[in-house]
Every structure is written in structure tokens, then in C-alpha cells.
Amino acid sequence: MAVGNEGFFERVYCVVSQIPFGRVTSYGAIARYLGSGRSARMVGWAMNQSHSQPLMVPAHRVVNRNGLLTGKHHFGGSELMADLLRSEGVEVVNNHVVNFSKYYWDPASGMPDSGCFPKIM
């Protein structure tokens, strides 16, 4: 992890930990919630590092803006990401969340009142 990314990554992990069971969100939605709308790629880097966190980060619930499981290579390139989503009731076909809008969770409107961290503006 690059020096200086730790704080951002921790905020990402906090948001991801709030994604409800059976729902998904996008890298960009997390970045926008954190006040860094152009940092979707950094959210992806955080997801890549999430396996090293002491607590489980449900990285399988983060997909691209079109519902594609672009992060599946972080799960060994297998069907694990899709299988985890399916186990939560999310319909996945060909590495794509079917009816993405049905399962989409927006942190800007769905975070608990306490949130994780104040947005950085």
C-alpha cells in the first residue's frame, strides 16, 4: 500500500462494511460518498488490499458501475465472487449482476446516521 493511502483505504473499508447483505455498490459510489469522486480506481486498489485486513471486508459486494464483477481476479480469478453474491440472493450471470438497480445500494443515501467517517470535501 502506498504511503498516504492508508487513511483513504480505512474509510473505504468502513463504507464497504456497511453494504447490506444481498446488496452491491460501485467503486465510484464509494469514492463519491468519501468526497473523492474521481478516485474509483483507488477504491479498487483498496479492495485489492482488503484481504490483509484483520476484520472481514465484504469486497465481493463492490462491482463496477454497470454491475460487472471486475474485481473477481482479486478472488483468485475463480467464481468465488459470483458465488458469494449468489449466496446472498444476488442474481449473477456471466460475471454481471442481473437487474443491477434492484441490488444497488448507494452509500450517500443508505449509510447509518452515524456513518463511518465524515466526508472529505
Short mmCIF file of C-alpha atoms in Angstrom, two decimals:
data_model
loop_
_atom_site.label_atom_id
_atom_site.label_comp_id
_atom_site.label_asym_id
_atom_site.label_seq_id
_atom_site.Cartn_x
_atom_site.Cartn_y
_atom_site.Cartn_z
CA MET A 1 0.00 0.00 0.00
CA ALA A 2 1.44 3.38 -0.93
CA VAL A 3 2.22 5.79 1.86
CA GLY A 4 -0.67 8.21 2.25
CA ASN A 5 -3.32 5.76 1.07
CA GLU A 6 -3.87 4.19 4.49
CA GLY A 7 -6.44 6.75 5.67
CA PHE A 8 -8.39 6.60 2.43
CA PHE A 9 -8.32 2.80 2.41
CA GLU A 10 -9.58 2.67 6.01
CA ARG A 11 -12.51 4.92 5.07
CA VAL A 12 -13.25 2.68 2.08
CA TYR A 13 -13.26 -0.41 4.30
CA CYS A 14 -15.64 1.27 6.70
CA VAL A 15 -18.10 2.10 3.91
CA VAL A 16 -17.82 -1.38 2.42
CA SER A 17 -18.51 -2.91 5.83
CA GLN A 18 -21.88 -1.09 5.80
CA ILE A 19 -23.11 -2.55 2.48
CA PRO A 20 -26.17 -4.62 3.42
CA PHE A 21 -26.29 -8.37 2.87
CA GLY A 22 -27.68 -9.07 -0.60
CA ARG A 23 -26.83 -5.62 -1.98
CA VAL A 24 -23.97 -4.24 -4.09
CA THR A 25 -22.45 -0.85 -4.72
CA SER A 26 -19.88 0.54 -7.14
CA TYR A 27 -16.33 1.75 -6.77
CA GLY A 28 -17.45 5.19 -7.94
CA ALA A 29 -20.33 5.42 -5.46
CA ILE A 30 -17.92 4.76 -2.60
CA ALA A 31 -15.46 7.33 -3.94
CA ARG A 32 -18.22 9.95 -4.31
CA TYR A 33 -19.50 9.26 -0.78
CA LEU A 34 -15.99 9.86 0.54
CA GLY A 35 -15.78 13.15 -1.35
CA SER A 36 -13.25 11.83 -3.86
CA GLY A 37 -15.43 11.28 -6.90
CA ARG A 38 -12.51 10.72 -9.24
CA SER A 39 -10.94 8.05 -7.05
CA ALA A 40 -12.92 4.97 -8.09
CA ARG A 41 -9.68 3.29 -9.11
CA MET A 42 -8.23 3.88 -5.65
CA VAL A 43 -11.31 2.21 -4.19
CA GLY A 44 -10.44 -0.77 -6.40
CA TRP A 45 -6.88 -0.75 -5.05
CA ALA A 46 -8.30 -0.74 -1.53
CA MET A 47 -10.45 -3.76 -2.40
CA ASN A 48 -7.32 -5.49 -3.71
CA GLN A 49 -5.67 -4.96 -0.31
CA SER A 50 -8.75 -5.83 1.74
CA HIS A 51 -7.68 -9.45 2.24
CA SER A 52 -4.91 -8.18 4.54
CA GLN A 53 -7.35 -6.53 6.96
CA PRO A 54 -7.88 -8.05 10.41
CA LEU A 55 -11.68 -7.92 10.03
CA MET A 56 -13.57 -9.32 7.06
CA VAL A 57 -14.28 -6.69 4.41
CA PRO A 58 -17.13 -7.83 2.11
CA ALA A 59 -15.25 -6.81 -1.03
CA HIS A 60 -17.44 -9.14 -3.12
CA ARG A 61 -20.25 -6.56 -2.78
CA VAL A 62 -18.31 -3.92 -4.76
CA VAL A 63 -18.72 -4.06 -8.54
CA ASN A 64 -18.27 -1.62 -11.39
CA ARG A 65 -20.89 0.98 -12.32
CA ASN A 66 -22.53 -1.41 -14.79
CA GLY A 67 -22.76 -4.30 -12.36
CA LEU A 68 -19.80 -6.21 -13.78
CA LEU A 69 -17.67 -8.26 -11.39
CA THR A 70 -14.46 -6.55 -12.46
CA GLY A 71 -12.81 -7.35 -9.12
CA LYS A 72 -13.18 -11.10 -9.48
CA HIS A 73 -9.45 -11.53 -10.17
CA HIS A 74 -8.87 -10.50 -6.53
CA PHE A 75 -10.75 -13.67 -5.62
CA GLY A 76 -8.30 -15.91 -7.45
CA GLY A 77 -9.98 -15.47 -10.83
CA SER A 78 -12.49 -18.11 -9.86
CA GLU A 79 -16.24 -17.97 -9.48
CA LEU A 80 -15.85 -17.17 -5.78
CA MET A 81 -17.02 -13.54 -6.06
CA ALA A 82 -20.11 -14.56 -8.04
CA ASP A 83 -20.76 -17.47 -5.69
CA LEU A 84 -20.58 -15.21 -2.63
CA LEU A 85 -23.07 -12.80 -4.21
CA ARG A 86 -25.37 -15.64 -5.22
CA SER A 87 -25.26 -16.98 -1.65
CA GLU A 88 -26.72 -13.61 -0.61
CA GLY A 89 -29.52 -13.81 -3.17
CA VAL A 90 -27.92 -11.54 -5.80
CA GLU A 91 -28.52 -12.86 -9.31
CA VAL A 92 -25.26 -13.07 -11.26
CA VAL A 93 -24.95 -14.31 -14.85
CA ASN A 94 -21.70 -14.21 -16.85
CA ASN A 95 -19.97 -12.09 -14.19
CA HIS A 96 -22.71 -9.47 -14.32
CA VAL A 97 -25.27 -8.54 -11.65
CA VAL A 98 -28.65 -9.05 -13.30
CA ASN A 99 -31.07 -6.18 -12.64
CA PHE A 100 -28.28 -4.10 -11.09
CA SER A 101 -30.67 -1.33 -9.97
CA LYS A 102 -32.60 -3.83 -7.84
CA TYR A 103 -29.50 -4.74 -5.81
CA TYR A 104 -27.71 -1.38 -5.93
CA TRP A 105 -27.04 0.33 -2.60
CA ASP A 106 -25.96 3.98 -2.59
CA PRO A 107 -23.84 4.90 0.44
CA ALA A 108 -24.92 8.53 0.05
CA SER A 109 -28.49 7.62 0.93
CA GLY A 110 -28.06 4.33 2.75
CA MET A 111 -25.38 4.92 5.37
CA PRO A 112 -26.43 4.79 9.01
CA ASP A 113 -26.80 8.20 10.63
CA SER A 114 -23.53 7.71 12.46
CA GLY A 115 -21.81 6.87 9.17
CA CYS A 116 -18.20 5.80 9.20
CA PHE A 117 -16.26 8.98 8.76
CA PRO A 118 -17.18 12.49 7.81
CA LYS A 119 -16.98 13.08 4.10
CA ILE A 120 -13.84 14.85 2.97
CA MET A 121 -14.73 17.83 0.85
#
